[in-house]
């Protein structure tokens, strides 16, 4: 399939999904979170932090490109993609369809793939929702708002100041 769409695309169970191009705000939040996570991971030698468009294989022919991927030490990282992940972060876009994909579809897919932790960063609501795998489904560890610290279940001691996270997008 040759496709020159000038946009990001994902192949979803036989269908091509056209993804929104990241905005400046999206990228600034992504960089803020990536820097924080890398600063936590590196001194501990805990694994690797990668960003989209690095692919994560969820099942035989199903891949996603989370905004941020954490692969714990010992997880094999291929040159083209990772077999699963240990922690993923998605930063929501503004459109209803894109938000629905991250809030519902990816939540189900990441749980089915056994990804232990999924963070949903919502710039519109200014919340960070931390989901932790409980059996075959995610349960909400917390929905963190400005003035609070989002905390990880998987990475003990990893926290994000929600106010600072969204302030990172306000840089002129």
PDB file of N, CA, C and O in Angstrom, residues 15-87:
ATOM      1  N   UNK A  15      -8.195  -1.345   8.524  1.00  0.00           N
ATOM      2  CA  UNK A  15      -8.592   0.012   8.181  1.00  0.00           C
ATOM      3  C   UNK A  15      -7.441   0.968   8.441  1.00  0.00           C
ATOM      4  O   UNK A  15      -6.688   0.799   9.394  1.00  0.00           O
ATOM      5  N   UNK A  16      -7.331   1.988   7.609  1.00  0.00           N
ATOM      6  CA  UNK A  16      -6.324   3.017   7.803  1.00  0.00           C
ATOM      7  C   UNK A  16      -6.946   4.132   8.629  1.00  0.00           C
ATOM      8  O   UNK A  16      -8.011   4.650   8.294  1.00  0.00           O
ATOM      9  N   UNK A  17      -6.296   4.468   9.747  1.00  0.00           N
ATOM     10  CA  UNK A  17      -6.741   5.565  10.601  1.00  0.00           C
ATOM     11  C   UNK A  17      -5.823   6.760  10.365  1.00  0.00           C
ATOM     12  O   UNK A  17      -4.607   6.621  10.443  1.00  0.00           O
ATOM     13  N   UNK A  18      -6.406   7.900  10.076  1.00  0.00           N
ATOM     14  CA  UNK A  18      -5.631   9.121   9.904  1.00  0.00           C
ATOM     15  C   UNK A  18      -5.582   9.832  11.254  1.00  0.00           C
ATOM     16  O   UNK A  18      -6.612  10.199  11.799  1.00  0.00           O
ATOM     17  N   UNK A  19      -4.391   9.995  11.763  1.00  0.00           N
ATOM     18  CA  UNK A  19      -4.204  10.582  13.081  1.00  0.00           C
ATOM     19  C   UNK A  19      -3.941  12.075  12.966  1.00  0.00           C
ATOM     20  O   UNK A  19      -3.386  12.544  11.967  1.00  0.00           O
ATOM     21  N   UNK A  20      -4.300  12.819  14.007  1.00  0.00           N
ATOM     22  CA  UNK A  20      -4.047  14.258  13.960  1.00  0.00           C
ATOM     23  C   UNK A  20      -2.551  14.537  14.051  1.00  0.00           C
ATOM     24  O   UNK A  20      -1.809  13.795  14.700  1.00  0.00           O
ATOM     25  N   UNK A  21      -2.130  15.582  13.389  1.00  0.00           N
ATOM     26  CA  UNK A  21      -0.742  16.003  13.510  1.00  0.00           C
ATOM     27  C   UNK A  21      -0.590  16.675  14.877  1.00  0.00           C
ATOM     28  O   UNK A  21      -1.429  17.469  15.281  1.00  0.00           O
ATOM     29  N   UNK A  22       0.471  16.344  15.589  1.00  0.00           N
ATOM     30  CA  UNK A  22       0.655  16.942  16.913  1.00  0.00           C
ATOM     31  C   UNK A  22       0.798  18.465  16.824  1.00  0.00           C
ATOM     32  O   UNK A  22       1.439  18.993  15.920  1.00  0.00           O
ATOM     33  N   UNK A  23       0.185  19.141  17.778  1.00  0.00           N
ATOM     34  CA  UNK A  23       0.285  20.593  17.860  1.00  0.00           C
ATOM     35  C   UNK A  23       1.520  20.973  18.682  1.00  0.00           C
ATOM     36  O   UNK A  23       2.147  20.117  19.314  1.00  0.00           O
ATOM     37  N   UNK A  24       1.814  22.236  18.710  1.00  0.00           N
ATOM     38  CA  UNK A  24       2.924  22.729  19.535  1.00  0.00           C
ATOM     39  C   UNK A  24       2.670  22.390  21.007  1.00  0.00           C
ATOM     40  O   UNK A  24       3.562  21.895  21.702  1.00  0.00           O
ATOM     41  N   UNK A  25       1.455  22.629  21.477  1.00  0.00           N
ATOM     42  CA  UNK A  25       1.119  22.332  22.875  1.00  0.00           C
ATOM     43  C   UNK A  25       1.312  20.853  23.183  1.00  0.00           C
ATOM     44  O   UNK A  25       1.861  20.488  24.223  1.00  0.00           O
ATOM     45  N   UNK A  26       0.851  20.004  22.273  1.00  0.00           N
ATOM     46  CA  UNK A  26       1.002  18.552  22.436  1.00  0.00           C
ATOM     47  C   UNK A  26       2.480  18.193  22.558  1.00  0.00           C
ATOM     48  O   UNK A  26       2.881  17.437  23.452  1.00  0.00           O
ATOM     49  N   UNK A  27       3.298  18.746  21.685  1.00  0.00           N
ATOM     50  CA  UNK A  27       4.725  18.439  21.686  1.00  0.00           C
ATOM     51  C   UNK A  27       5.415  18.950  22.951  1.00  0.00           C
ATOM     52  O   UNK A  27       6.293  18.276  23.494  1.00  0.00           O
ATOM     53  N   UNK A  28       5.028  20.131  23.424  1.00  0.00           N
ATOM     54  CA  UNK A  28       5.642  20.670  24.638  1.00  0.00           C
ATOM     55  C   UNK A  28       5.294  19.831  25.866  1.00  0.00           C
ATOM     56  O   UNK A  28       6.145  19.585  26.718  1.00  0.00           O
ATOM     57  N   UNK A  29       4.052  19.360  25.941  1.00  0.00           N
ATOM     58  CA  UNK A  29       3.659  18.470  27.038  1.00  0.00           C
ATOM     59  C   UNK A  29       4.402  17.152  26.916  1.00  0.00           C
ATOM     60  O   UNK A  29       4.919  16.621  27.906  1.00  0.00           O
ATOM     61  N   UNK A  30       4.488  16.621  25.707  1.00  0.00           N
ATOM     62  CA  UNK A  30       5.208  15.364  25.477  1.00  0.00           C
ATOM     63  C   UNK A  30       6.661  15.488  25.926  1.00  0.00           C
ATOM     64  O   UNK A  30       7.168  14.607  26.633  1.00  0.00           O
ATOM     65  N   UNK A  31       7.331  16.558  25.539  1.00  0.00           N
ATOM     66  CA  UNK A  31       8.732  16.745  25.917  1.00  0.00           C
ATOM     67  C   UNK A  31       8.890  16.884  27.435  1.00  0.00           C
ATOM     68  O   UNK A  31       9.825  16.329  28.018  1.00  0.00           O
ATOM     69  N   UNK A  32       7.973  17.607  28.063  1.00  0.00           N
ATOM     70  CA  UNK A  32       8.006  17.759  29.520  1.00  0.00           C
ATOM     71  C   UNK A  32       7.923  16.393  30.192  1.00  0.00           C
ATOM     72  O   UNK A  32       8.731  16.057  31.068  1.00  0.00           O
ATOM     73  N   UNK A  33       6.938  15.586  29.787  1.00  0.00           N
ATOM     74  CA  UNK A  33       6.743  14.266  30.391  1.00  0.00           C
ATOM     75  C   UNK A  33       7.897  13.317  30.071  1.00  0.00           C
ATOM     76  O   UNK A  33       8.348  12.557  30.937  1.00  0.00           O
ATOM     77  N   UNK A  34       8.360  13.362  28.846  1.00  0.00           N
ATOM     78  CA  UNK A  34       9.474  12.502  28.435  1.00  0.00           C
ATOM     79  C   UNK A  34      10.723  12.830  29.256  1.00  0.00           C
ATOM     80  O   UNK A  34      11.403  11.923  29.747  1.00  0.00           O
ATOM     81  N   UNK A  35      11.027  14.109  29.419  1.00  0.00           N
ATOM     82  CA  UNK A  35      12.190  14.510  30.213  1.00  0.00           C
ATOM     83  C   UNK A  35      12.064  14.024  31.657  1.00  0.00           C
ATOM     84  O   UNK A  35      13.032  13.498  32.225  1.00  0.00           O
ATOM     85  N   UNK A  36      10.882  14.200  32.251  1.00  0.00           N
ATOM     86  CA  UNK A  36      10.675  13.747  33.633  1.00  0.00           C
ATOM     87  C   UNK A  36      10.869  12.239  33.758  1.00  0.00           C
ATOM     88  O   UNK A  36      11.533  11.765  34.680  1.00  0.00           O
ATOM     89  N   UNK A  37      10.261  11.507  32.831  1.00  0.00           N
ATOM     90  CA  UNK A  37      10.350  10.047  32.890  1.00  0.00           C
ATOM     91  C   UNK A  37      11.793   9.584  32.674  1.00  0.00           C
ATOM     92  O   UNK A  37      12.287   8.719  33.392  1.00  0.00           O
ATOM     93  N   UNK A  38      12.471  10.167  31.699  1.00  0.00           N
ATOM     94  CA  UNK A  38      13.875   9.792  31.455  1.00  0.00           C
ATOM     95  C   UNK A  38      14.744  10.130  32.665  1.00  0.00           C
ATOM     96  O   UNK A  38      15.642   9.365  33.019  1.00  0.00           O
ATOM     97  N   UNK A  39      14.476  11.273  33.309  1.00  0.00           N
ATOM     98  CA  UNK A  39      15.239  11.651  34.497  1.00  0.00           C
ATOM     99  C   UNK A  39      15.006  10.675  35.651  1.00  0.00           C
ATOM    100  O   UNK A  39      15.875  10.512  36.506  1.00  0.00           O
ATOM    101  N   UNK A  40      13.848  10.035  35.685  1.00  0.00           N
ATOM    102  CA  UNK A  40      13.575   9.022  36.711  1.00  0.00           C
ATOM    103  C   UNK A  40      14.200   7.685  36.323  1.00  0.00           C
ATOM    104  O   UNK A  40      14.778   6.996  37.160  1.00  0.00           O
ATOM    105  N   UNK A  41      14.097   7.310  35.054  1.00  0.00           N
ATOM    106  CA  UNK A  41      14.541   5.989  34.575  1.00  0.00           C
ATOM    107  C   UNK A  41      16.063   5.866  34.526  1.00  0.00           C
ATOM    108  O   UNK A  41      16.623   4.861  34.978  1.00  0.00           O
ATOM    109  N   UNK A  42      16.749   6.857  33.985  1.00  0.00           N
ATOM    110  CA  UNK A  42      18.194   6.757  33.740  1.00  0.00           C
ATOM    111  C   UNK A  42      19.035   6.439  34.969  1.00  0.00           C
ATOM    112  O   UNK A  42      19.838   5.511  34.950  1.00  0.00           O
ATOM    113  N   UNK A  43      18.914   7.189  36.066  1.00  0.00           N
ATOM    114  CA  UNK A  43      19.793   6.894  37.208  1.00  0.00           C
ATOM    115  C   UNK A  43      19.521   5.521  37.836  1.00  0.00           C
ATOM    116  O   UNK A  43      20.379   4.968  38.506  1.00  0.00           O
ATOM    117  N   UNK A  44      18.363   4.975  37.585  1.00  0.00           N
ATOM    118  CA  UNK A  44      18.013   3.668  38.139  1.00  0.00           C
ATOM    119  C   UNK A  44      18.334   2.530  37.175  1.00  0.00           C
ATOM    120  O   UNK A  44      18.215   1.363  37.536  1.00  0.00           O
ATOM    121  N   UNK A  45      18.695   2.883  35.933  1.00  0.00           N
ATOM    122  CA  UNK A  45      18.927   1.861  34.915  1.00  0.00           C
ATOM    123  C   UNK A  45      17.689   0.996  34.737  1.00  0.00           C
ATOM    124  O   UNK A  45      17.775  -0.212  34.516  1.00  0.00           O
ATOM    125  N   UNK A  46      16.518   1.644  34.818  1.00  0.00           N
ATOM    126  CA  UNK A  46      15.248   0.915  34.861  1.00  0.00           C
ATOM    127  C   UNK A  46      14.735   0.456  33.498  1.00  0.00           C
ATOM    128  O   UNK A  46      13.814  -0.346  33.430  1.00  0.00           O
ATOM    129  N   UNK A  47      15.299   0.986  32.420  1.00  0.00           N
ATOM    130  CA  UNK A  47      14.811   0.607  31.093  1.00  0.00           C
ATOM    131  C   UNK A  47      15.015   1.727  30.093  1.00  0.00           C
ATOM    132  O   UNK A  47      15.972   2.499  30.205  1.00  0.00           O
ATOM    133  N   UNK A  48      14.083   1.817  29.152  1.00  0.00           N
ATOM    134  CA  UNK A  48      14.188   2.805  28.070  1.00  0.00           C
ATOM    135  C   UNK A  48      12.892   3.580  27.916  1.00  0.00           C
ATOM    136  O   UNK A  48      11.799   3.023  28.099  1.00  0.00           O
ATOM    137  N   UNK A  49      13.023   4.849  27.523  1.00  0.00           N
ATOM    138  CA  UNK A  49      11.884   5.712  27.236  1.00  0.00           C
ATOM    139  C   UNK A  49      11.981   6.097  25.765  1.00  0.00           C
ATOM    140  O   UNK A  49      13.019   6.587  25.312  1.00  0.00           O
ATOM    141  N   UNK A  50      10.904   5.854  25.024  1.00  0.00           N
ATOM    142  CA  UNK A  50      10.841   6.168  23.599  1.00  0.00           C
ATOM    143  C   UNK A  50       9.586   6.980  23.320  1.00  0.00           C
ATOM    144  O   UNK A  50       8.634   6.958  24.114  1.00  0.00           O
ATOM    145  N   UNK A  51       9.572   7.686  22.200  1.00  0.00           N
ATOM    146  CA  UNK A  51       8.411   8.505  21.831  1.00  0.00           C
ATOM    147  C   UNK A  51       7.896   8.121  20.449  1.00  0.00           C
ATOM    148  O   UNK A  51       8.607   7.497  19.659  1.00  0.00           O
ATOM    149  N   UNK A  52       6.645   8.511  20.186  1.00  0.00           N
ATOM    150  CA  UNK A  52       6.036   8.275  18.872  1.00  0.00           C
ATOM    151  C   UNK A  52       6.903   8.949  17.818  1.00  0.00           C
ATOM    152  O   UNK A  52       7.484   9.998  18.074  1.00  0.00           O
ATOM    153  N   UNK A  53       7.038   8.295  16.695  1.00  0.00           N
ATOM    154  CA  UNK A  53       6.228   7.208  16.162  1.00  0.00           C
ATOM    155  C   UNK A  53       6.818   5.806  16.346  1.00  0.00           C
ATOM    156  O   UNK A  53       6.583   4.929  15.517  1.00  0.00           O
ATOM    157  N   UNK A  54       7.532   5.543  17.427  1.00  0.00           N
ATOM    158  CA  UNK A  54       8.024   4.187  17.678  1.00  0.00           C
ATOM    159  C   UNK A  54       6.820   3.285  17.971  1.00  0.00           C
ATOM    160  O   UNK A  54       5.976   3.609  18.801  1.00  0.00           O
ATOM    161  N   UNK A  55       6.757   2.161  17.290  1.00  0.00           N
ATOM    162  CA  UNK A  55       5.589   1.283  17.379  1.00  0.00           C
ATOM    163  C   UNK A  55       5.707   0.262  18.503  1.00  0.00           C
ATOM    164  O   UNK A  55       6.793  -0.198  18.829  1.00  0.00           O
ATOM    165  N   UNK A  56       4.539  -0.086  19.044  1.00  0.00           N
ATOM    166  CA  UNK A  56       4.414  -1.142  20.044  1.00  0.00           C
ATOM    167  C   UNK A  56       3.461  -2.189  19.461  1.00  0.00           C
ATOM    168  O   UNK A  56       2.342  -1.850  19.060  1.00  0.00           O
ATOM    169  N   UNK A  57       3.937  -3.438  19.402  1.00  0.00           N
ATOM    170  CA  UNK A  57       3.053  -4.498  18.903  1.00  0.00           C
ATOM    171  C   UNK A  57       2.183  -4.966  20.062  1.00  0.00           C
ATOM    172  O   UNK A  57       2.685  -5.394  21.089  1.00  0.00           O
ATOM    173  N   UNK A  58       0.869  -4.919  19.825  1.00  0.00           N
ATOM    174  CA  UNK A  58      -0.088  -5.315  20.845  1.00  0.00           C
ATOM    175  C   UNK A  58      -0.526  -6.772  20.669  1.00  0.00           C
ATOM    176  O   UNK A  58      -0.863  -7.434  21.642  1.00  0.00           O
ATOM    177  N   UNK A  59      -0.556  -7.227  19.428  1.00  0.00           N
ATOM    178  CA  UNK A  59      -0.848  -8.622  19.092  1.00  0.00           C
ATOM    179  C   UNK A  59      -0.294  -8.879  17.698  1.00  0.00           C
ATOM    180  O   UNK A  59       0.372  -8.008  17.143  1.00  0.00           O
ATOM    181  N   UNK A  60      -0.535 -10.036  17.132  1.00  0.00           N
ATOM    182  CA  UNK A  60       0.110 -10.455  15.880  1.00  0.00           C
ATOM    183  C   UNK A  60       0.242  -9.343  14.837  1.00  0.00           C
ATOM    184  O   UNK A  60       1.332  -9.066  14.376  1.00  0.00           O
ATOM    185  N   UNK A  61      -0.838  -8.751  14.430  1.00  0.00           N
ATOM    186  CA  UNK A  61      -0.776  -7.728  13.381  1.00  0.00           C
ATOM    187  C   UNK A  61      -1.329  -6.386  13.863  1.00  0.00           C
ATOM    188  O   UNK A  61      -1.777  -5.577  13.067  1.00  0.00           O
ATOM    189  N   UNK A  62      -1.282  -6.145  15.152  1.00  0.00           N
ATOM    190  CA  UNK A  62      -1.827  -4.919  15.720  1.00  0.00           C
ATOM    191  C   UNK A  62      -0.727  -4.111  16.391  1.00  0.00           C
ATOM    192  O   UNK A  62      -0.068  -4.583  17.312  1.00  0.00           O
ATOM    193  N   UNK A  63      -0.514  -2.898  15.893  1.00  0.00           N
ATOM    194  CA  UNK A  63       0.487  -1.994  16.428  1.00  0.00           C
ATOM    195  C   UNK A  63      -0.175  -0.674  16.804  1.00  0.00           C
ATOM    196  O   UNK A  63      -1.146  -0.258  16.183  1.00  0.00           O
ATOM    197  N   UNK A  64       0.391  -0.012  17.777  1.00  0.00           N
ATOM    198  CA  UNK A  64       0.028   1.364  18.128  1.00  0.00           C
ATOM    199  C   UNK A  64       1.313   2.138  18.326  1.00  0.00           C
ATOM    200  O   UNK A  64       2.377   1.564  18.534  1.00  0.00           O
ATOM    201  N   UNK A  65       1.195   3.456  18.272  1.00  0.00           N
ATOM    202  CA  UNK A  65       2.331   4.346  18.482  1.00  0.00           C
ATOM    203  C   UNK A  65       1.991   5.298  19.631  1.00  0.00           C
ATOM    204  O   UNK A  65       1.598   6.442  19.410  1.00  0.00           O
ATOM    205  N   UNK A  66       2.132   4.829  20.873  1.00  0.00           N
ATOM    206  CA  UNK A  66       1.844   5.715  22.009  1.00  0.00           C
ATOM    207  C   UNK A  66       2.747   6.945  21.974  1.00  0.00           C
ATOM    208  O   UNK A  66       3.860   6.896  21.442  1.00  0.00           O
ATOM    209  N   UNK A  67       2.275   8.035  22.557  1.00  0.00           N
ATOM    210  CA  UNK A  67       3.096   9.243  22.593  1.00  0.00           C
ATOM    211  C   UNK A  67       4.409   8.976  23.320  1.00  0.00           C
ATOM    212  O   UNK A  67       5.463   9.417  22.879  1.00  0.00           O
ATOM    213  N   UNK A  68       4.335   8.261  24.447  1.00  0.00           N
ATOM    214  CA  UNK A  68       5.532   7.900  25.212  1.00  0.00           C
ATOM    215  C   UNK A  68       5.418   6.428  25.599  1.00  0.00           C
ATOM    216  O   UNK A  68       4.351   5.970  26.016  1.00  0.00           O
ATOM    217  N   UNK A  69       6.535   5.721  25.468  1.00  0.00           N
ATOM    218  CA  UNK A  69       6.605   4.303  25.806  1.00  0.00           C
ATOM    219  C   UNK A  69       7.739   4.090  26.798  1.00  0.00           C
ATOM    220  O   UNK A  69       8.851   4.574  26.574  1.00  0.00           O
ATOM    221  N   UNK A  70       7.455   3.370  27.873  1.00  0.00           N
ATOM    222  CA  UNK A  70       8.501   2.925  28.787  1.00  0.00           C
ATOM    223  C   UNK A  70       8.599   1.414  28.653  1.00  0.00           C
ATOM    224  O   UNK A  70       7.605   0.696  28.778  1.00  0.00           O
ATOM    225  N   UNK A  71       9.810   0.939  28.389  1.00  0.00           N
ATOM    226  CA  UNK A  71      10.107  -0.494  28.334  1.00  0.00           C
ATOM    227  C   UNK A  71      11.075  -0.791  29.463  1.00  0.00           C
ATOM    228  O   UNK A  71      12.194  -0.278  29.481  1.00  0.00           O
ATOM    229  N   UNK A  72      10.633  -1.600  30.409  1.00  0.00           N
ATOM    230  CA  UNK A  72      11.459  -1.924  31.572  1.00  0.00           C
ATOM    231  C   UNK A  72      12.694  -2.711  31.147  1.00  0.00           C
ATOM    232  O   UNK A  72      12.710  -3.383  30.113  1.00  0.00           O
ATOM    233  N   UNK A  73      13.732  -2.603  31.968  1.00  0.00           N
ATOM    234  CA  UNK A  73      14.972  -3.340  31.731  1.00  0.00           C
ATOM    235  C   UNK A  73      14.629  -4.817  31.526  1.00  0.00           C
ATOM    236  O   UNK A  73      13.851  -5.400  32.282  1.00  0.00           O
ATOM    237  N   UNK A  74      15.207  -5.396  30.481  1.00  0.00           N
ATOM    238  CA  UNK A  74      14.940  -6.795  30.171  1.00  0.00           C
ATOM    239  C   UNK A  74      13.934  -6.992  29.063  1.00  0.00           C
ATOM    240  O   UNK A  74      13.891  -8.043  28.438  1.00  0.00           O
ATOM    241  N   UNK A  75      13.102  -5.984  28.783  1.00  0.00           N
ATOM    242  CA  UNK A  75      12.154  -6.097  27.673  1.00  0.00           C
ATOM    243  C   UNK A  75      12.925  -5.882  26.374  1.00  0.00           C
ATOM    244  O   UNK A  75      13.652  -4.908  26.228  1.00  0.00           O
ATOM    245  N   UNK A  76      12.768  -6.789  25.448  1.00  0.00           N
ATOM    246  CA  UNK A  76      13.440  -6.695  24.159  1.00  0.00           C
ATOM    247  C   UNK A  76      12.829  -5.577  23.313  1.00  0.00           C
ATOM    248  O   UNK A  76      11.618  -5.552  23.118  1.00  0.00           O
ATOM    249  N   UNK A  77      13.675  -4.684  22.853  1.00  0.00           N
ATOM    250  CA  UNK A  77      13.247  -3.613  21.955  1.00  0.00           C
ATOM    251  C   UNK A  77      13.807  -3.890  20.575  1.00  0.00           C
ATOM    252  O   UNK A  77      15.027  -3.956  20.405  1.00  0.00           O
ATOM    253  N   UNK A  78      12.925  -4.073  19.614  1.00  0.00           N
ATOM    254  CA  UNK A  78      13.383  -4.246  18.245  1.00  0.00           C
ATOM    255  C   UNK A  78      13.712  -2.904  17.629  1.00  0.00           C
ATOM    256  O   UNK A  78      13.351  -1.847  18.162  1.00  0.00           O
ATOM    257  N   UNK A  79      14.392  -2.944  16.511  1.00  0.00           N
ATOM    258  CA  UNK A  79      14.739  -1.702  15.821  1.00  0.00           C
ATOM    259  C   UNK A  79      13.489  -0.993  15.292  1.00  0.00           C
ATOM    260  O   UNK A  79      13.407   0.227  15.303  1.00  0.00           O
ATOM    261  N   UNK A  80      12.500  -1.768  14.854  1.00  0.00           N
ATOM    262  CA  UNK A  80      11.286  -1.201  14.263  1.00  0.00           C
ATOM    263  C   UNK A  80      10.118  -1.084  15.246  1.00  0.00           C
ATOM    264  O   UNK A  80       9.248  -0.239  15.086  1.00  0.00           O
ATOM    265  N   UNK A  81      10.072  -1.960  16.252  1.00  0.00           N
ATOM    266  CA  UNK A  81       8.960  -1.960  17.199  1.00  0.00           C
ATOM    267  C   UNK A  81       9.318  -2.752  18.457  1.00  0.00           C
ATOM    268  O   UNK A  81      10.271  -3.525  18.467  1.00  0.00           O
ATOM    269  N   UNK A  82       8.508  -2.544  19.490  1.00  0.00           N
ATOM    270  CA  UNK A  82       8.646  -3.280  20.747  1.00  0.00           C
ATOM    271  C   UNK A  82       7.522  -4.305  20.850  1.00  0.00           C
ATOM    272  O   UNK A  82       6.392  -4.036  20.442  1.00  0.00           O
ATOM    273  N   UNK A  83       7.852  -5.446  21.425  1.00  0.00           N
ATOM    274  CA  UNK A  83       6.818  -6.439  21.748  1.00  0.00           C
ATOM    275  C   UNK A  83       6.196  -6.009  23.067  1.00  0.00           C
ATOM    276  O   UNK A  83       6.722  -6.282  24.129  1.00  0.00           O
ATOM    277  N   UNK A  84       5.079  -5.294  22.999  1.00  0.00           N
ATOM    278  CA  UNK A  84       4.430  -4.795  24.200  1.00  0.00           C
ATOM    279  C   UNK A  84       5.200  -3.653  24.840  1.00  0.00           C
ATOM    280  O   UNK A  84       6.161  -3.127  24.275  1.00  0.00           O
ATOM    281  N   UNK A  85       4.769  -3.258  26.019  1.00  0.00           N
ATOM    282  CA  UNK A  85       5.394  -2.168  26.769  1.00  0.00           C
ATOM    283  C   UNK A  85       5.026  -2.351  28.233  1.00  0.00           C
ATOM    284  O   UNK A  85       4.180  -3.178  28.572  1.00  0.00           O
ATOM    285  N   UNK A  86       5.654  -1.563  29.089  1.00  0.00           N
ATOM    286  CA  UNK A  86       5.357  -1.635  30.513  1.00  0.00           C
ATOM    287  C   UNK A  86       4.535  -0.437  30.992  1.00  0.00           C
ATOM    288  O   UNK A  86       3.850  -0.526  32.005  1.00  0.00           O
ATOM    289  N   UNK A  87       4.618   0.655  30.243  1.00  0.00           N
ATOM    290  CA  UNK A  87       3.958   1.889  30.658  1.00  0.00           C
ATOM    291  C   UNK A  87       3.823   2.722  29.390  1.00  0.00           C
ATOM    292  O   UNK A  87       4.794   2.886  28.645  1.00  0.00           O
TER     293      UNK A  87
END
